[in-house]
Every structure is written in C-alpha cells, then in structure tokens.
Amino acid sequence: MSEWLDILGDLDFSPLFISLKTGVVATAISFFLGIFAARKVIKAGPKVKAAVDGLLTLPMVLPPTVAGFLLLLIFSRRRPIGIFLFENFDIKVVQSWLGCVVAATVIAFPLMYRNARAAFEQVDPNLVYAGRTLGMKEREIFWRVVVPNAGPGIVSGTILTFARALGEYGATSMLAGNIPGKTGTISQKIAMVIQDGDYVTAGIWVLIVTTIAFVIIAAMNLVSSRSKGMKQIKRW
Amino acid sequence: MIQVHIRKKFAGFCLHMDFEHEGGCLGILGASGSGKSMTLKCIAGIEKPDQGRIVVGDRVLFDSEKKINLTPQQRRVGYLFQNYALFPNMTVEENIGAGIREKKLRREKTAMQIRRFQLTGLEKRYPGQLSGGQQQRVALARMMANEPEVILLDEPFSAMDGYLKEKLQHEMMEALKDFPGDVLLVSHSRDDIYRFSPRVLAIDDGQVLQSGGIADIFFNPLNYKVARLTGCNNISPAEKRGEYEIYAKDWDITLKTARPVTEDIRYVGLRSHDIRAAEPGNRVRNSEEVSEREERMAGSNSENVFQMELLDLVESPFEYKYHVRAQGSGARSPIWWKTYKNLDQGEAPERFPQKLRIPGEKLLLLRE
C-alpha cells in the first residue's frame, strides 16, 4: 500500500493536464466547426451532401495512424504548408502541443459533426417554415429555433467529442510525439510506462482515464434523459 | 385579392393550380395527397413552383417569367400549421414576439395579442404546458402579431374530434372575423369547409375539379369526384335511358330525374339522407293518418318508389344506416340510407319500411 502511495506522491500529473487542455480546446473547435459543417451539409444538394459527408466522416472510420500520416504530410516542416506556416507565422505543429490539438480535433470532429447533423435533421421542419413565414431571419431561425430544439443531440455530441479528444493516441503520437510535460498525453504515458514494465503507474493512469470516461458517459445519460418532450420508456 | 397560377412536378405528381379569389374565406377541399398543402406551401414561399405566377393584392410574390421569387420572410403570408409549429423552447410571450418585425414595438404588440386572445396569465408558460385550445390561440396570436396580408390555414382541425373541435372552430371564426385580408382554408373535411367558406375549390390529383359557391359544390357537383369529396355515399355508374330517365348499373334500377339527362352523364349520385320512406313505419297510428299519407304518396310522389330489401342495419347514437337494394334486383352494391332517429318517440328502431322513394330532384347527375 505504501508503495502505491509513494508512486502516487511522485506522480507527474502533467499528462492529465495536457490531455484535459487538449480535450477542451479540440472540443471547442470541433463544436463550432461541426455545427457549421452540419448546417452547410444539410442545405447542400444530394450529390454534394454525399461527397462532403463522406469526407468529413473519414477520420472516424480510418485508423488514426492514417490521419497521422496525412497530417504529417501537410504539416511537416520539410513540406510547403509546414514551411509556410513556420516561416510566416512561426507556427510549429509537428512535435508541439499544437500538434496534439490538431490531431485530437481531426479525429474527434466527425463525432461532433455527425451528432449535430442528426440532431438538426430531427428538428420539425415546420418550425423552420413557421419562423420563415413569421419573417425571422435565417440566422435567427438557426440560433433561436433549430439549435435549442436540437439541444440534447448537440450536448451529447459535444460530450462524445470531448471523450474522444481526451483519449486520442495514434494520430497524436505521430504528429505531436511524446515529449514529457509538453505533448505527453495520458494515453501516450500509459503506452510508455507499460513498455518500461511499470504496471503500477500504468494502472493508476488507467484508473484516472476510466473514471473520467465513466463520469462523462453518466453525465451524457443524465442530459439526454432530461430532454424536453421525450417520454421515457420504462417498460415494454 | 389572390391569384394563383402555378405548375410544379414532384415525386410522380403534377400540381396544376389555377384560381383567383377575392374577399373572405376560400375553402380548398381535397383528399390527402391531392396537392392542397403543397399549394399553400407554394403561396407561403416554403416550396418553389416550377413555373407560374402568384399575386396577393398588388404584390407579385412569384413570377417565373420575370424571375420574381420573394422569400417567405418578404411575403407577409400568415401560415397556421396543422400542429401549430409553436417553438417549444420559447414561452408564449417569446413565441408571439418572434414574428414582430419592429423590435421597439415588440413588447407592446405582444401584450396586445395576449389580451386579444385571452392568454393573460400564460405569458411565461411553454407550449408543452398548454392545452390544445390554448396552443391554437397562441399560434393565432403569433400569426396575427406578424400582421399578414393573407392567412393560410393548413388542416387546422383534422387532428381533433368532438367537443374540442367545435370549440376551436368557434374560436377560430371569432379570431378571423375582423381580419380584412383573404383566408385560405385547406381541409379534407367537408364539414370544416362548409362551416368556414362561402366559396370552395374542389381539387383532386393536383387539379381544380370545380370551384364556386358552397351551395353549388355541395348540391350541384359536376362530376363523380366532387360528389365523393362532398360526402355523397351512393354513386353508381349510369346509362341514359330517356330524356328524364337514367339506369343505375350498380343498383340495377331505373330512375326518373327532375333534370334532363345529358349525353355526358356517366354516374348517378344520391346522398344517403335524401332517400325517403314511402310508407309509414311501425309506430301505431290511427287509420286516418295512414290513409292521408297513402293518399299523398299516390300523387306526384309515387315516382321512383322501390320495394327494397334490407341487407344490413348499423345504429349510431343519432341515426340509423341501412344497406338496401331493390327487391329481386341484381344490384352489385347496396344503397346506403340514413335516417335520423326520432328521439321523441323513444329509442326503438323503426321497422324497415320496405318501400323507399328516391326523389328525382335530389339525384346528382355526374360526369366522369
């Protein structure tokens, strides 16, 4: 027991904060981009819809290493875009915390986009039509009618996005690497200490991650069961 | 004034609407899928016709040739949805205020509509916390607050029954009484249409079948489909037999008509309430009364009297529905006859009178 407490006392908590920080920023970006993309895709014609939807969902179904490979192709400082960003804006994506955010955002974004789109599509179109005949501006209809009525779907999408971003491993390790105190996230920490045979430290991190994931899912259930107008089925 | 001349193709269906209307309420009567809701949506700007022209008053809302297509926001067309489409996330107050264009006057105008539609005390409630009647009043108030030039009512009563329906119909009439613009009411219910609209458009399969005054449509339908829409239960294919004589194929009887039968008549229709008993029922009457009746019947009313056999009898609270056919005929389908119960005389069903008279002046002579 004392051995556990010693390890806990000496534990470097930086992976937790790096993961949380990455998760929050990636979720915030995905939130707005996802809602924006969902709105655009819903309004598009069927062919554009199919193509764009496929493209936006790809990161969710491909192995994260494929996303990591493509991101490296884009942001590597031996390639045009990477060079351009570094020379003009001093932005470094590879082997930096920004890399963590980019990788997590790309991987988690489809969850936000898909949930937002499904939630928007379930909003009664008559509400939108009513808003239009009442003279409300399109922007006003979207923010005051569509988004609130898609609320539960958007909230659960946001939570799932956060959970996914928090645990991202594959693309992050390729793009941002595992620099302790800088890009070393929880998932990378677990992989590293297991390679060293340190199962106790790995176990502690696994406990932490599991707890966070559980709390997130429980919170999501609470939110979705509180959604307005939905009758809960208790028996059937 | 409202003018609609539009064409729209969608999902194997072709909408082909041409009508003009001036003043008061126009009822659009059609079965589900006949294109009546689509017509309203085109007028409101929710759907875009392929071609044509829509004019309200002196404003052109849509003109495919001149490339005019106002947005719904610019049209000032009030639309009452079947389920009211109240915003569930907004209170009564916010719902009504949502359509008020001048932000400065929002509070004042909302308060006015709340008073007018007797919603005082409900301002902070959400639509989910209101009764059906209150929801309708909020929807009307929200629409009126927007100050529309035309009002479109899309099947407003179809999801209700009995008492609530009559109550809401009454409230709706009160609310629309002072409205100066045109009102279009779409419904598949002939009762709703009859109650609201002095003028009617009967439509089917995206086309206008007949338009005219309410009495014309109901008592002088031109063709088979309009007769069906207005609730005529007995319709049989028919053949001309003489200037004033027609043979009903399904009922296997030849009928005398009050109006001349023209060559293009293909069907004959008969409302089930228009059939009369040609002999007294089972109630005990003194002989004088009976003989007096028989005398009357022997006169001009003896035409179209048939010996009938009863196939089925269905009883409802206030009427009986008999399925009958001419005795010994080869009728393919029964004639429905409905009579109101004479509740003063007790509940006992009348004896089936055996002889029924079909008044020639009530026969509907219908084209294809």
Coordinates of C-alpha atoms in Angstrom, one line a residue, chain B:
Chain B
M1 CA -57.3 39.5 -53.8
I2 CA -55.2 36.5 -54.5
Q3 CA -54.3 34.9 -57.9
V4 CA -52.6 31.6 -58.2
H5 CA -51.4 30.0 -61.4
I6 CA -48.7 27.5 -60.8
R7 CA -47.2 24.3 -62.1
K8 CA -45.0 22.0 -60.0
K9 CA -43.8 18.5 -60.6
F10 CA -42.6 16.3 -57.8
A11 CA -42.4 12.6 -56.9
G12 CA -44.6 11.4 -59.8
F13 CA -47.2 14.1 -59.1
C14 CA -48.1 17.2 -61.1
L15 CA -49.6 20.2 -59.4
H16 CA -51.5 22.3 -61.8
M17 CA -53.3 25.0 -59.9
D18 CA -55.3 27.9 -61.4
F19 CA -57.6 30.0 -59.3
E20 CA -58.4 33.5 -58.2
H21 CA -60.2 34.6 -55.1
E22 CA -61.4 37.9 -53.7
G23 CA -62.7 38.6 -50.3
G24 CA -63.3 36.3 -47.3
C25 CA -62.6 32.7 -46.9
L26 CA -61.9 30.3 -49.7
G27 CA -62.1 26.6 -48.8
I28 CA -59.9 24.1 -50.6
L29 CA -61.4 20.7 -50.4
G30 CA -59.4 17.7 -51.4
A31 CA -58.4 14.2 -50.2
S32 CA -55.0 13.7 -48.7
G33 CA -52.3 13.7 -51.3
S34 CA -54.4 15.9 -53.7
G35 CA -51.9 18.8 -53.5
K36 CA -53.7 21.2 -51.3
S37 CA -51.0 21.6 -48.7
M38 CA -48.4 21.9 -51.5
T39 CA -50.4 24.7 -52.9
L40 CA -50.4 26.6 -49.6
K41 CA -46.7 26.0 -49.2
C42 CA -46.1 27.5 -52.7
I43 CA -48.1 30.6 -51.8
A44 CA -46.2 31.0 -48.5
G45 CA -42.8 30.5 -50.3
I46 CA -41.9 27.4 -48.4
E47 CA -41.9 25.5 -51.7
K48 CA -41.0 26.9 -55.1
P49 CA -43.3 26.2 -58.1
D50 CA -41.6 25.2 -61.4
Q51 CA -43.4 27.9 -63.2
G52 CA -46.3 30.3 -62.9
R53 CA -47.4 33.4 -61.0
I54 CA -48.7 34.2 -57.5
V55 CA -50.1 37.6 -56.8
V56 CA -51.6 38.8 -53.5
G57 CA -53.3 42.2 -53.7
D58 CA -51.0 44.3 -55.9
R59 CA -47.8 42.5 -54.9
V60 CA -46.3 39.8 -57.1
L61 CA -44.9 37.1 -54.8
F62 CA -43.8 34.8 -57.5
D63 CA -43.4 35.1 -61.3
S64 CA -41.2 32.6 -63.1
E65 CA -41.1 34.7 -66.2
K66 CA -40.0 37.9 -64.5
K67 CA -37.8 35.9 -62.2
I68 CA -39.6 37.1 -59.1
N69 CA -39.5 34.9 -56.1
L70 CA -39.9 36.6 -52.8
T71 CA -38.6 34.9 -49.7
P72 CA -41.2 33.7 -47.2
Q73 CA -40.0 36.5 -44.9
Q74 CA -40.9 39.1 -47.5
R75 CA -44.3 37.7 -48.4
R76 CA -46.4 38.6 -45.4
V77 CA -48.4 35.4 -45.6
G78 CA -49.6 34.0 -42.3
Y79 CA -49.5 30.2 -42.1
L80 CA -51.2 28.2 -39.5
F81 CA -49.7 24.7 -39.4
Q82 CA -51.7 21.7 -38.5
N83 CA -49.7 21.0 -35.4
Y84 CA -49.3 24.8 -34.9
A85 CA -45.5 24.6 -35.0
L86 CA -45.1 26.6 -31.9
F87 CA -41.4 27.0 -30.8
P88 CA -41.2 24.5 -27.9
N89 CA -38.1 26.3 -26.4
M90 CA -39.9 29.7 -26.2
T91 CA -42.5 30.9 -23.8
V92 CA -45.9 32.1 -25.0
E93 CA -44.7 35.6 -24.9
E94 CA -41.5 34.8 -26.9
N95 CA -43.4 32.8 -29.4
I96 CA -45.7 35.7 -30.1
G97 CA -42.9 38.2 -30.1
A98 CA -40.8 36.2 -32.6
G99 CA -42.8 37.4 -35.6
I100 CA -42.9 41.1 -34.7
R101 CA -40.7 42.9 -37.1
E102 CA -40.2 46.2 -35.3
K103 CA -38.2 45.4 -32.3
K104 CA -39.1 48.5 -30.4
L105 CA -42.8 47.7 -30.6
R106 CA -42.3 44.1 -29.7
R107 CA -43.4 44.3 -26.0
E108 CA -46.4 46.5 -26.7
K109 CA -47.7 44.4 -29.7
T110 CA -47.1 41.1 -27.8
A111 CA -49.2 42.5 -24.9
M112 CA -51.9 43.5 -27.2
Q113 CA -52.2 40.0 -28.8
I114 CA -52.1 38.3 -25.4
R115 CA -55.1 40.4 -24.3
R116 CA -56.9 39.8 -27.6
F117 CA -56.5 36.1 -27.5
Q118 CA -57.2 35.8 -23.8
L119 CA -53.7 34.4 -22.9
T120 CA -53.2 36.6 -19.9
G121 CA -51.5 34.7 -17.1
L122 CA -50.0 32.2 -19.6
E123 CA -47.2 34.5 -20.8
K124 CA -44.4 32.5 -19.1
R125 CA -45.7 29.1 -20.0
Y126 CA -44.1 26.8 -22.6
P127 CA -46.2 25.3 -25.4
G128 CA -45.9 21.9 -23.9
Q129 CA -47.7 23.2 -20.8
L130 CA -50.7 24.4 -22.7
S131 CA -54.0 22.7 -23.7
G132 CA -54.8 22.2 -27.4
G133 CA -57.1 25.2 -27.3
Q134 CA -54.5 27.5 -25.7
Q135 CA -51.9 26.3 -28.3
Q136 CA -54.3 27.3 -31.1
R137 CA -54.8 30.7 -29.6
V138 CA -51.0 31.2 -29.2
A139 CA -50.5 30.2 -32.8
L140 CA -53.2 32.6 -34.0
A141 CA -51.8 35.4 -31.8
R142 CA -48.3 34.8 -33.2
M143 CA -49.6 34.8 -36.8
M144 CA -51.7 38.0 -36.2
A145 CA -48.8 39.8 -34.5
N146 CA -46.9 39.4 -37.7
E147 CA -49.7 41.4 -39.5
P148 CA -50.1 39.2 -42.5
E149 CA -52.0 40.2 -45.7
V150 CA -53.3 36.7 -46.4
I151 CA -53.9 33.8 -44.0
L152 CA -53.4 30.2 -44.9
L153 CA -54.9 27.5 -42.6
D154 CA -53.5 24.1 -43.2
E155 CA -55.9 21.4 -41.9
P156 CA -56.3 23.2 -38.6
F157 CA -58.9 20.8 -37.1
S158 CA -58.0 17.4 -38.7
A159 CA -56.3 16.0 -35.6
M160 CA -59.2 16.8 -33.2
D161 CA -62.6 15.4 -32.6
G162 CA -65.9 16.1 -31.0
Y163 CA -66.2 18.9 -28.4
L164 CA -62.7 20.3 -28.7
K165 CA -63.1 20.6 -32.5
E166 CA -66.3 22.5 -32.3
K167 CA -65.0 24.8 -29.6
L168 CA -61.8 25.6 -31.5
Q169 CA -63.7 26.1 -34.7
H170 CA -65.8 28.7 -33.0
E171 CA -62.8 30.4 -31.5
M172 CA -61.1 30.5 -34.9
M173 CA -64.1 32.1 -36.5
E174 CA -64.2 34.7 -33.8
A175 CA -60.5 35.4 -34.3
L176 CA -60.8 35.7 -38.1
K177 CA -64.0 37.8 -38.1
D178 CA -62.1 41.1 -38.1
F179 CA -59.4 40.0 -40.5
P180 CA -59.5 42.2 -43.5
G181 CA -57.5 40.1 -45.9
D182 CA -58.2 36.8 -47.7
V183 CA -58.2 33.5 -45.9
L184 CA -57.5 30.1 -47.5
L185 CA -58.6 27.1 -45.6
V186 CA -57.3 23.7 -46.7
S187 CA -59.1 20.6 -45.5
H188 CA -60.2 17.1 -46.4
S189 CA -63.3 17.5 -44.2
R190 CA -66.4 18.7 -45.9
D191 CA -67.8 19.8 -42.5
D192 CA -64.9 22.2 -41.8
I193 CA -65.2 23.6 -45.3
Y194 CA -68.9 24.0 -45.1
R195 CA -68.7 25.8 -41.9
F196 CA -66.0 28.3 -42.8
S197 CA -66.0 29.0 -46.5
P198 CA -68.7 30.6 -48.6
R199 CA -66.6 29.8 -51.7
V200 CA -65.0 26.4 -52.4
L201 CA -62.4 24.9 -54.6
A202 CA -62.7 21.1 -55.0
I203 CA -59.3 19.7 -56.0
D204 CA -58.0 16.2 -56.9
D205 CA -54.7 15.0 -58.2
G206 CA -53.2 18.5 -58.2
Q207 CA -56.0 20.0 -60.3
V208 CA -59.1 22.1 -59.7
L209 CA -62.2 20.0 -60.3
Q210 CA -64.8 22.6 -59.6
S211 CA -65.0 26.0 -58.0
G212 CA -67.9 28.0 -56.9
G213 CA -70.2 28.9 -54.1
I214 CA -70.7 26.4 -51.3
A215 CA -74.2 25.5 -52.4
D216 CA -73.1 24.8 -55.9
I217 CA -70.3 22.5 -54.9
F218 CA -72.4 20.6 -52.3
F219 CA -75.8 20.4 -54.1
N220 CA -74.8 20.6 -57.7
P221 CA -71.4 18.8 -58.1
L222 CA -70.5 18.4 -61.7
N223 CA -68.6 15.1 -61.5
Y224 CA -68.1 11.9 -59.7
K225 CA -65.0 13.1 -57.8
V226 CA -66.6 16.3 -56.5
A227 CA -69.6 14.3 -55.4
R228 CA -67.4 11.9 -53.5
L229 CA -65.4 14.8 -51.9
T230 CA -68.6 16.4 -50.6
G231 CA -69.6 13.2 -48.9
C232 CA -72.0 11.6 -51.4
N233 CA -72.0 7.9 -50.3
N234 CA -74.2 6.4 -53.1
I235 CA -72.6 6.7 -56.5
S236 CA -73.3 4.3 -59.3
P237 CA -72.2 4.2 -62.9
A238 CA -75.2 5.0 -65.0
E239 CA -76.6 5.0 -68.5
K240 CA -79.1 7.4 -70.1
R241 CA -82.4 5.7 -70.8
G242 CA -84.5 8.7 -71.8
E243 CA -84.7 12.5 -71.6
Y244 CA -85.6 12.2 -67.8
E245 CA -84.6 8.7 -67.1
I246 CA -81.4 7.0 -66.1
Y247 CA -80.3 3.4 -65.3
A248 CA -78.1 3.0 -62.3
K249 CA -75.9 -0.1 -63.1
D250 CA -74.7 -0.9 -59.6
W251 CA -78.2 -0.7 -58.1
D252 CA -80.0 -2.3 -61.1
I253 CA -82.8 0.3 -61.0
T254 CA -84.0 2.9 -63.5
L255 CA -84.6 6.3 -62.0
K256 CA -86.7 9.2 -63.1
T257 CA -84.8 12.5 -62.9
A258 CA -86.1 16.1 -62.4
R259 CA -83.4 17.5 -64.7
P260 CA -82.7 16.3 -68.2
V261 CA -80.0 13.7 -68.6
T262 CA -77.4 14.9 -71.0
E263 CA -75.2 12.6 -73.1
D264 CA -72.0 13.1 -71.0
I265 CA -73.6 11.8 -67.7
R266 CA -71.7 8.7 -66.6
Y267 CA -72.7 8.4 -63.0
V268 CA -75.7 9.0 -60.8
G269 CA -75.3 10.0 -57.1
L270 CA -77.6 10.0 -54.2
R271 CA -77.0 11.4 -50.7
S272 CA -78.0 8.8 -48.1
H273 CA -80.1 11.4 -46.2
D274 CA -82.1 12.2 -49.3
I275 CA -83.9 8.9 -49.5
R276 CA -87.4 8.8 -48.0
A277 CA -89.7 6.1 -46.6
A278 CA -92.6 5.6 -48.9
E279 CA -94.8 4.0 -46.3
P280 CA -95.3 4.6 -42.6
G281 CA -93.1 2.9 -40.0
N282 CA -94.1 0.6 -37.3
R283 CA -95.5 3.2 -34.9
V284 CA -99.1 2.8 -34.1
R285 CA -101.1 5.5 -35.9
N286 CA -104.8 6.0 -36.3
S287 CA -106.1 4.9 -39.6
E288 CA -107.0 8.4 -40.7
E289 CA -103.3 9.4 -40.6
V290 CA -102.3 6.4 -42.5
S291 CA -104.8 6.9 -45.2
E292 CA -103.9 10.5 -45.5
R293 CA -100.3 9.6 -46.0
E294 CA -101.1 7.0 -48.6
E295 CA -103.2 9.5 -50.5
R296 CA -100.3 11.9 -50.6
M297 CA -97.9 9.3 -51.8
A298 CA -100.2 8.2 -54.6
G299 CA -99.9 11.6 -56.1
S300 CA -96.8 13.2 -57.6
N301 CA -94.6 11.4 -55.2
S302 CA -95.1 8.0 -56.5
E303 CA -92.2 8.1 -58.9
N304 CA -89.0 6.3 -58.0
V305 CA -90.7 4.2 -55.3
F306 CA -89.0 0.8 -54.9
Q307 CA -89.7 -2.3 -53.0
M308 CA -86.4 -2.6 -51.0
E309 CA -84.8 -5.5 -49.1
L310 CA -82.7 -4.8 -46.1
L311 CA -79.1 -6.1 -46.2
D312 CA -77.7 -4.6 -43.1
L313 CA -78.5 -2.1 -40.4
V314 CA -75.9 0.0 -38.4
E315 CA -77.1 2.0 -35.5
S316 CA -75.3 5.1 -34.2
P317 CA -76.4 7.4 -31.4
F318 CA -78.5 9.7 -33.5
E319 CA -79.1 7.9 -36.8
Y320 CA -79.7 4.5 -38.4
K321 CA -77.8 3.5 -41.5
Y322 CA -79.5 0.9 -43.7
H323 CA -77.9 -1.0 -46.5
V324 CA -80.6 -1.8 -49.0
R325 CA -81.2 -3.0 -52.5
A326 CA -84.2 -3.2 -54.8
Q327 CA -86.1 -6.4 -54.2
G328 CA -85.1 -9.1 -56.6
S329 CA -82.6 -6.9 -58.4
G330 CA -79.1 -7.9 -59.5
A331 CA -77.6 -5.0 -57.6
R332 CA -73.8 -5.2 -57.3
S333 CA -73.6 -2.8 -54.4
P334 CA -76.1 -1.7 -51.7
I335 CA -77.6 1.8 -51.4
W336 CA -76.9 3.5 -48.1
W337 CA -79.9 5.1 -46.5
K338 CA -79.5 7.2 -43.4
T339 CA -82.4 8.5 -41.2
Y340 CA -82.2 10.5 -38.0
K341 CA -83.7 8.8 -35.0
N342 CA -86.9 10.3 -33.8
L343 CA -85.7 10.5 -30.2
D344 CA -89.1 11.9 -29.0
Q345 CA -90.7 8.7 -30.0
G346 CA -88.4 6.5 -27.8
E347 CA -85.4 4.5 -28.8
A348 CA -87.0 1.6 -30.5
P349 CA -85.7 1.2 -34.1
E350 CA -88.2 1.8 -36.7
R351 CA -89.5 -1.1 -38.7
F352 CA -87.9 -1.2 -42.0
P353 CA -90.5 0.5 -44.3
Q354 CA -89.8 -1.8 -47.3
K355 CA -90.8 0.8 -49.8
L356 CA -88.4 3.7 -50.3
R357 CA -88.7 6.7 -52.5
I358 CA -85.7 8.3 -54.2
P359 CA -86.6 11.9 -55.0
G360 CA -85.8 12.7 -58.6
E361 CA -84.9 16.3 -57.9
K362 CA -82.2 15.1 -55.4
L363 CA -80.4 12.9 -57.9
L364 CA -76.9 14.1 -58.8
L365 CA -76.2 13.6 -62.5
L366 CA -72.4 13.3 -62.7
R367 CA -69.8 13.4 -65.4
E368 CA -66.7 11.3 -65.5

